[in-house]
PDB file of C-alpha atoms in Angstrom:
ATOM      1  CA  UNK A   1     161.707  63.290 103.513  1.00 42.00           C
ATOM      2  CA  UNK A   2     159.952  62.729 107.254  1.00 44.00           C
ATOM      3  CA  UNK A   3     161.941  64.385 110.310  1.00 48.00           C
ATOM      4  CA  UNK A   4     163.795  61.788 111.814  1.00 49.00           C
ATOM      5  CA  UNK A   5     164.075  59.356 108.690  1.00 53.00           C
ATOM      6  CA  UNK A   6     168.022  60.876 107.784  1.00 59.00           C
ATOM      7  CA  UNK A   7     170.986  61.202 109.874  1.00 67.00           C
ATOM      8  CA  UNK A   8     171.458  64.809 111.980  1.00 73.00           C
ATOM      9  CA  UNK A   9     172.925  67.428 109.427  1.00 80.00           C
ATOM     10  CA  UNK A  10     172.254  65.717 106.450  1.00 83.00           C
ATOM     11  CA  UNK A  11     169.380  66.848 103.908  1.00 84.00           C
ATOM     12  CA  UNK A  12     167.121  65.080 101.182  1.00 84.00           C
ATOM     13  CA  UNK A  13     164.422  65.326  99.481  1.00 86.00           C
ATOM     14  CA  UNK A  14     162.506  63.243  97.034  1.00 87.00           C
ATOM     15  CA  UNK A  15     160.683  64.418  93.528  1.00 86.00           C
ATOM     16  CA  UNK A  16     158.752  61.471  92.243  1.00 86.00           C
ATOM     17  CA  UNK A  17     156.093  61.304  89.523  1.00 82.00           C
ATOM     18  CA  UNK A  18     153.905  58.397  89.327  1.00 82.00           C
ATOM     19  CA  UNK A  19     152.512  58.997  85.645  1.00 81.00           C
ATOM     20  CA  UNK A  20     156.430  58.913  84.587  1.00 77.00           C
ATOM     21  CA  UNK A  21     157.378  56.789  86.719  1.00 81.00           C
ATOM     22  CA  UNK A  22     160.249  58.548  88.464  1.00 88.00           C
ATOM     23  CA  UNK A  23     161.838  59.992  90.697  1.00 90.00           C
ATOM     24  CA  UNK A  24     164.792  61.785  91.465  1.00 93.00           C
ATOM     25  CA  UNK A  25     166.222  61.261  95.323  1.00 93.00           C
ATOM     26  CA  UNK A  26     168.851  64.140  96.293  1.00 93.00           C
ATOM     27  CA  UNK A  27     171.059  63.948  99.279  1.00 93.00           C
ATOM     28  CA  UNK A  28     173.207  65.836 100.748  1.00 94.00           C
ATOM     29  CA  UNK A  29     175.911  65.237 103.931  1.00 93.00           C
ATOM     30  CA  UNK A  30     178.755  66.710 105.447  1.00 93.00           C
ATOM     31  CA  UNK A  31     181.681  65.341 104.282  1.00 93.00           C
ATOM     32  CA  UNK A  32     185.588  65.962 102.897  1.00 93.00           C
ATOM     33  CA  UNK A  33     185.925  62.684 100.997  1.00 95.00           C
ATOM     34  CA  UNK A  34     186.896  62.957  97.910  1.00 96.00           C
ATOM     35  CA  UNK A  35     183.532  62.330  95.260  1.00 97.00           C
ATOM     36  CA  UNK A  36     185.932  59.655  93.223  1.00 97.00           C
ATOM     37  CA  UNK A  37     186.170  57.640  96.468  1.00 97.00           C
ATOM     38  CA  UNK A  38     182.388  58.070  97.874  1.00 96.00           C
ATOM     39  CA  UNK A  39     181.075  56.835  94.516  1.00 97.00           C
ATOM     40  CA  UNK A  40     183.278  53.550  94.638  1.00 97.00           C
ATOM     41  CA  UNK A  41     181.849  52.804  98.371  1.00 96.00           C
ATOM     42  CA  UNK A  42     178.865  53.326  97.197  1.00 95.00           C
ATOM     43  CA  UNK A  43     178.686  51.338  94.406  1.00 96.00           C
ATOM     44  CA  UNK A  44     180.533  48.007  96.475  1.00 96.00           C
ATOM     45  CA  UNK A  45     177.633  48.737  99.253  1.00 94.00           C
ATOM     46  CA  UNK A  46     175.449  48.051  96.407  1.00 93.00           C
ATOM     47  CA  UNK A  47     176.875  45.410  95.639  1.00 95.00           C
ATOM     48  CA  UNK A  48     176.647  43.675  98.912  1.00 94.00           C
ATOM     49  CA  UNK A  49     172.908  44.300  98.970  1.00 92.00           C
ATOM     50  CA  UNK A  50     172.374  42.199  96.074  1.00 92.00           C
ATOM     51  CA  UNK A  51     172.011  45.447  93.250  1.00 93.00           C
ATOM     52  CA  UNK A  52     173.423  44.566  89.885  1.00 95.00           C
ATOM     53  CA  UNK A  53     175.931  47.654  89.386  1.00 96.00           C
ATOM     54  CA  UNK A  54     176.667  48.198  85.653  1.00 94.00           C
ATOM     55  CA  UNK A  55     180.188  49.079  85.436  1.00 91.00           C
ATOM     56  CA  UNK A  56     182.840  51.151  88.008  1.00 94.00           C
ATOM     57  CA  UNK A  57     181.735  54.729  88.822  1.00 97.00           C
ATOM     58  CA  UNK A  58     183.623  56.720  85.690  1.00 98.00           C
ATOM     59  CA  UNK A  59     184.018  60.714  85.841  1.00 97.00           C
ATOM     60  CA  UNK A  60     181.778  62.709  84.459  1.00 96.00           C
ATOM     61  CA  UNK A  61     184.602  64.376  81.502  1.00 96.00           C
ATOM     62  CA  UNK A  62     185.489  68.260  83.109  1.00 94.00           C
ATOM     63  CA  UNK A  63     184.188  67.830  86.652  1.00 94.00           C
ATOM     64  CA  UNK A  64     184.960  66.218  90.062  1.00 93.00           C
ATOM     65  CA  UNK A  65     181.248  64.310  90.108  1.00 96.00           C
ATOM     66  CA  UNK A  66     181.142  60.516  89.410  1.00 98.00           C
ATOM     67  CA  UNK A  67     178.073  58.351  87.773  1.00 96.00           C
ATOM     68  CA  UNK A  68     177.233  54.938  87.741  1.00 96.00           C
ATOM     69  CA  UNK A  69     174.296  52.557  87.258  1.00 95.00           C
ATOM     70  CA  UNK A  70     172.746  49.871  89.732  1.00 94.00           C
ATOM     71  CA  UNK A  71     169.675  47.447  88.599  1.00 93.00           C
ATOM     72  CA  UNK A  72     167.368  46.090  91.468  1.00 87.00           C
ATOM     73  CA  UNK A  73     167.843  42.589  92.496  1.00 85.00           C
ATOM     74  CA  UNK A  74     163.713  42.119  90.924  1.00 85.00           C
ATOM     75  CA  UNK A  75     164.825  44.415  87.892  1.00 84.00           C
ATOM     76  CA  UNK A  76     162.025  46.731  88.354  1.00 81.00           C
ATOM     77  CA  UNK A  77     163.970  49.499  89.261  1.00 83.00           C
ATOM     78  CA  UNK A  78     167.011  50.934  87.610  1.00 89.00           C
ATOM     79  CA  UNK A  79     168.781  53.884  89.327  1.00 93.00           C
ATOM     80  CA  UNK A  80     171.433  56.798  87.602  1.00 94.00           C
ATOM     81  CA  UNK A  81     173.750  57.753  90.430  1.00 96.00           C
ATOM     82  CA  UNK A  82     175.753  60.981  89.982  1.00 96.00           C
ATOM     83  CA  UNK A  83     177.873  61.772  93.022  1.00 97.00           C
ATOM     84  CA  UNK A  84     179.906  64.856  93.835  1.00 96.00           C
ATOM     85  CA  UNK A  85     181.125  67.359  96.120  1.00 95.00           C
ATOM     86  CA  UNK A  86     183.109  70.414  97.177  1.00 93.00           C
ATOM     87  CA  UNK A  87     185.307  69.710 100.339  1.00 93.00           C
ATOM     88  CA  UNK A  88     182.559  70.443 102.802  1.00 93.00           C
ATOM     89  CA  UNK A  89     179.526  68.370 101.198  1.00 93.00           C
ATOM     90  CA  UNK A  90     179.091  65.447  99.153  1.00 95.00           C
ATOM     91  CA  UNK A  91     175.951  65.139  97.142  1.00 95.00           C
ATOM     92  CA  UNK A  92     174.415  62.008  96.025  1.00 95.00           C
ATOM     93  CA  UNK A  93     171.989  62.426  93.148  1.00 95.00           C
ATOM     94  CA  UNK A  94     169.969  59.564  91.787  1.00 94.00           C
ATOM     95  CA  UNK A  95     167.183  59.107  89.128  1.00 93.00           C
ATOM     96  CA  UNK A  96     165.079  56.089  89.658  1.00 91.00           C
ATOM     97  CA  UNK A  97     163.024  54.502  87.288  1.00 86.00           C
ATOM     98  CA  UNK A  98     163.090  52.522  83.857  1.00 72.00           C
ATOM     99  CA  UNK A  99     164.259  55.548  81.923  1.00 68.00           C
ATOM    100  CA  UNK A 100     165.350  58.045  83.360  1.00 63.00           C
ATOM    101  CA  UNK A 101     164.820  61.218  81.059  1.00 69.00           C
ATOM    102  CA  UNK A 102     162.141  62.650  83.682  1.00 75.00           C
ATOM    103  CA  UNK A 103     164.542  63.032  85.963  1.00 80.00           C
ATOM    104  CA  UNK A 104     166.892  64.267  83.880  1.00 81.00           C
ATOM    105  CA  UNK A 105     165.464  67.129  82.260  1.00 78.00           C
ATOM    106  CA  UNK A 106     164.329  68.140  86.316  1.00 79.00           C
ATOM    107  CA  UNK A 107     167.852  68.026  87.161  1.00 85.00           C
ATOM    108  CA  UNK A 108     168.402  70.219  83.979  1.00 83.00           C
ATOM    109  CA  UNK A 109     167.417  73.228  86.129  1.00 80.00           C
ATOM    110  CA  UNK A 110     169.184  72.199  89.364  1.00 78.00           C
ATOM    111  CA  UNK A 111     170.904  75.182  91.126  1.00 79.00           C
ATOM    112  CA  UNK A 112     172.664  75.644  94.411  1.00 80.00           C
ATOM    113  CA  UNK A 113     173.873  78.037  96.842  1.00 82.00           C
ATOM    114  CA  UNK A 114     177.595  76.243  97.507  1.00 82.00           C
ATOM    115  CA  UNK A 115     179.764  76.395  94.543  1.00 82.00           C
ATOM    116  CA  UNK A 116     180.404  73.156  92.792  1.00 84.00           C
ATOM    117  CA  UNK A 117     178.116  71.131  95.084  1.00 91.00           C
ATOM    118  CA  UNK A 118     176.260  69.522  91.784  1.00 90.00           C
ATOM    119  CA  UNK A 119     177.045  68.266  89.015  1.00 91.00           C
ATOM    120  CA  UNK A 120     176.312  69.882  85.555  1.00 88.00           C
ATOM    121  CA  UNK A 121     173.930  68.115  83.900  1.00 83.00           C
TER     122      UNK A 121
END
């Protein structure tokens, strides 16, 4: 992402692929809320900007990281949103696009330096 174009202290990064047609948008920001509660704001603002949201965010089974699914308001794109944290950061992970197995299988091999940050995918 462009200097300037997130908030201070927060980081993300964008892996798209045109011949797929995906891409998978990771963010990361300081924060202690709990991922069961960020997922649920997230999924209202959503809402309120018109997204269709498929369902409450539900647990992913064995770890503190959250999913759910949002539909444009033109249905051309369809997002996977998998949030989670650690106490000091939440991530937000989301695959955009029709399917969704592109970004997938990238997030497959997904590591990172603070324990628990991620989901398992």
């Amino acid at each position: 992402m462009q200097p300037g174009s997130v908030p201070p202290n927060t980081f993300a990064t964008l892996f798209a692929s045109r011949k797929a047609g995906e891409g998978v948008l990771i963010t990361v920001i300081p924060s202690d809320k709990a991922p069961k509660e960020a997922a649920q704001i997230m999924a209202n603002n959503y809402k309120q900007q018109g997204m269709r949201v498929l369902g409450n965010p539900v647990q992913i089974p064995g770890q503190n990281a959250y999913r759910f699914t949002y539909v444009s308001t033109n249905n051309k794109m369809h997002a996977i949103v998998f949030i989670s944290g650690n106490g000091k950061h939440l991530a937000n992970v989301s695959i955009l696009g029709r399917h969704g197995t592109g970004g997938l299988a990238l997030l497959k091999g997904l590591t990172s330096k603070e324990d628990k940050l991620f989901p398992k995918f």
